[in-house]
CSV table of C-alpha atoms in Angstrom, one decimal:
chain,number,residue,atom,x,y,z
A,276,UNK,CA,113.3,137.8,22.8
A,277,UNK,CA,113.1,135.0,25.9
A,278,UNK,CA,115.0,137.2,28.2
A,279,UNK,CA,112.6,140.2,27.8
A,280,UNK,CA,110.5,139.3,30.9
A,281,UNK,CA,113.6,139.3,33.2
A,282,UNK,CA,115.0,142.1,31.6
A,283,UNK,CA,111.8,144.1,31.9
A,284,UNK,CA,110.6,143.2,35.4
A,285,UNK,CA,113.9,141.8,36.6
A,286,UNK,CA,115.7,145.6,37.3
A,287,UNK,CA,114.7,147.8,39.9
A,288,UNK,CA,116.5,151.1,38.5
A,289,UNK,CA,114.3,153.8,36.6
A,290,UNK,CA,110.5,154.1,37.0
A,291,UNK,CA,108.0,151.5,37.3
A,292,UNK,CA,105.4,151.3,34.8
A,293,UNK,CA,102.0,151.7,36.0
A,294,UNK,CA,99.7,148.2,36.9
A,295,UNK,CA,97.8,148.6,33.3
A,296,UNK,CA,101.2,149.0,31.4
A,297,UNK,CA,102.4,145.8,33.4
A,298,UNK,CA,99.5,143.8,32.5
A,299,UNK,CA,99.7,144.8,28.7
A,300,UNK,CA,103.6,144.2,28.8
A,301,UNK,CA,103.2,140.4,30.6
A,302,UNK,CA,100.6,139.7,27.9
A,303,UNK,CA,102.7,140.7,25.0
A,304,UNK,CA,105.4,139.0,26.4
A,305,UNK,CA,103.4,135.8,26.8
A,306,UNK,CA,102.2,136.1,23.3
A,307,UNK,CA,105.6,136.3,21.7
A,308,UNK,CA,107.2,133.6,23.7
A,309,UNK,CA,104.1,131.4,23.3
A,310,UNK,CA,105.0,132.0,19.2
A,311,UNK,CA,108.2,131.2,19.8
A,312,UNK,CA,107.5,127.8,21.5
A,313,UNK,CA,104.7,127.1,19.3
A,314,UNK,CA,106.7,127.5,15.9
A,315,UNK,CA,110.3,126.8,16.9
A,316,UNK,CA,110.0,124.2,19.5
A,317,UNK,CA,112.9,122.5,18.4
A,318,UNK,CA,114.9,125.6,18.4
A,319,UNK,CA,113.6,126.9,21.5
A,320,UNK,CA,114.6,123.8,23.4
A,321,UNK,CA,118.0,124.8,24.0
A,322,UNK,CA,116.7,127.7,26.0
A,323,UNK,CA,114.4,126.0,27.9
A,324,UNK,CA,115.7,126.9,31.3
A,325,UNK,CA,115.6,130.4,29.9
A,326,UNK,CA,111.6,130.1,29.0
A,327,UNK,CA,111.2,128.3,32.3
A,328,UNK,CA,112.5,131.5,34.2
A,329,UNK,CA,110.5,133.8,32.4
A,330,UNK,CA,107.2,132.1,32.7
A,331,UNK,CA,108.0,132.2,36.4
A,332,UNK,CA,108.9,136.1,36.1
A,333,UNK,CA,105.4,136.9,34.4
A,334,UNK,CA,103.4,135.0,36.9
A,335,UNK,CA,105.4,136.7,39.5
A,336,UNK,CA,104.5,140.3,37.9
A,337,UNK,CA,100.7,138.9,37.8
A,338,UNK,CA,100.5,137.9,41.5
A,339,UNK,CA,101.7,141.0,42.3
A,340,UNK,CA,99.5,143.5,40.4
A,341,UNK,CA,96.6,141.3,41.6
A,342,UNK,CA,98.1,141.8,45.1
A,343,UNK,CA,98.3,145.6,44.4
A,344,UNK,CA,94.7,146.0,43.2
A,345,UNK,CA,93.4,144.0,46.2
A,346,UNK,CA,95.0,146.7,48.3
A,347,UNK,CA,93.9,149.3,46.2
A,348,UNK,CA,90.1,147.9,46.4
A,349,UNK,CA,90.5,147.5,50.1
A,350,UNK,CA,91.2,151.2,50.4
A,351,UNK,CA,89.0,152.4,47.9
A,352,UNK,CA,86.2,154.9,48.9
A,353,UNK,CA,84.2,153.8,45.7
A,354,UNK,CA,85.9,156.4,43.5
A,355,UNK,CA,88.2,154.8,40.6
A,356,UNK,CA,86.0,151.8,40.8
A,357,UNK,CA,85.6,151.4,36.9
A,358,UNK,CA,89.3,152.1,36.6
A,359,UNK,CA,89.9,149.3,38.8
A,360,UNK,CA,87.6,147.1,37.0
A,361,UNK,CA,89.5,147.7,33.8
A,362,UNK,CA,92.4,146.8,35.4
A,363,UNK,CA,91.1,143.5,36.5
A,364,UNK,CA,90.1,142.9,33.0
A,365,UNK,CA,93.4,143.3,31.7
A,366,UNK,CA,95.0,141.3,34.6
A,367,UNK,CA,92.5,138.5,33.6
A,368,UNK,CA,93.7,138.8,30.0
A,369,UNK,CA,97.1,138.8,30.9
A,370,UNK,CA,96.6,135.5,33.4
A,371,UNK,CA,95.0,133.7,30.6
A,372,UNK,CA,98.0,134.5,28.3
A,373,UNK,CA,100.1,132.9,31.1
A,374,UNK,CA,98.1,129.9,31.1
A,375,UNK,CA,98.1,129.4,27.2
A,376,UNK,CA,101.8,129.6,27.5
A,377,UNK,CA,101.7,126.7,30.1
A,378,UNK,CA,99.4,124.7,28.1
A,379,UNK,CA,101.9,125.1,24.8
A,380,UNK,CA,105.0,124.1,26.8
A,381,UNK,CA,102.6,121.2,28.0
A,382,UNK,CA,101.7,120.1,24.1
A,383,UNK,CA,105.7,120.7,23.5
A,384,UNK,CA,106.2,117.7,26.2
A,385,UNK,CA,108.7,116.3,23.7
A,386,UNK,CA,111.0,119.5,23.5
A,387,UNK,CA,110.4,120.2,27.1
A,388,UNK,CA,109.5,117.4,29.3
A,389,UNK,CA,112.4,117.6,31.8
A,390,UNK,CA,112.0,121.1,32.4
A,391,UNK,CA,108.0,121.4,33.3
A,392,UNK,CA,108.4,119.9,37.0
A,393,UNK,CA,110.2,123.3,37.4
A,394,UNK,CA,107.2,125.4,36.0
A,395,UNK,CA,105.4,123.4,38.4
A,396,UNK,CA,107.8,124.0,41.4
A,397,UNK,CA,108.1,127.8,40.5
A,398,UNK,CA,104.3,128.1,40.6
A,399,UNK,CA,103.9,126.2,44.0
A,400,UNK,CA,106.6,128.4,45.3
A,401,UNK,CA,105.2,131.7,43.9
A,402,UNK,CA,101.3,130.6,45.2
A,403,UNK,CA,102.5,129.7,48.5
A,404,UNK,CA,101.2,132.9,50.0
A,405,UNK,CA,97.9,132.5,48.4
A,406,UNK,CA,97.6,128.7,49.8
A,407,UNK,CA,98.2,130.5,53.4
A,408,UNK,CA,95.4,132.8,52.9
A,409,UNK,CA,93.2,130.0,52.4
A,410,UNK,CA,91.4,131.7,49.5
A,411,UNK,CA,92.1,130.9,45.7
A,412,UNK,CA,92.4,134.0,43.9
A,413,UNK,CA,90.4,134.7,40.3
A,414,UNK,CA,93.8,134.7,38.6
A,415,UNK,CA,95.0,131.8,40.6
A,416,UNK,CA,92.0,129.9,39.4
A,417,UNK,CA,92.6,131.1,35.9
A,418,UNK,CA,96.5,129.9,36.0
A,419,UNK,CA,95.3,126.5,37.5
A,420,UNK,CA,94.5,125.0,33.9
A,421,UNK,CA,97.5,125.2,32.5
A,422,UNK,CA,98.8,124.2,35.7
A,423,UNK,CA,97.0,121.1,35.5
A,424,UNK,CA,97.9,120.6,31.6
A,425,UNK,CA,101.4,120.8,32.8
A,426,UNK,CA,100.8,118.4,35.4
A,427,UNK,CA,99.3,115.9,33.2
A,428,UNK,CA,102.6,116.3,30.6
A,429,UNK,CA,105.2,115.9,33.0
A,430,UNK,CA,107.3,112.6,33.3
A,431,UNK,CA,106.0,110.5,35.9
A,432,UNK,CA,109.5,109.8,37.3
A,433,UNK,CA,110.0,113.8,37.8
A,434,UNK,CA,106.8,114.1,39.8
């Protein structure tokens, strides 16, 4: 279960799902991992590296779908605007689930404390392109509240 995002998004073979389906997959994976971490935190501690990698994979997929939508909006001529709006709603929902997962990892700092800095480093690495652009995207703003919670839960020696 914990490696589900890696198996879904880590392969290049087969047909890629469309953006709406990817948002649904990200949201579902986040809810499943969030439930595991919340209700089975002690048992999940052994798989902390896999949880961190899965959350990074989910965040990466959200940002790639957002980039795809931004390109579609630039090239749009007015047709399909409702479809793009619906897709953005799904993307915001998926991003909020990733944010909730980050907050749950922070609340379980007794189990995942030494791994939280790895979530932060993957966030910085994935957001590096957006920081160069100068503008923060809407999805980045949604993710930031979870990242700030993680930052507050990181052991000071790791920062």
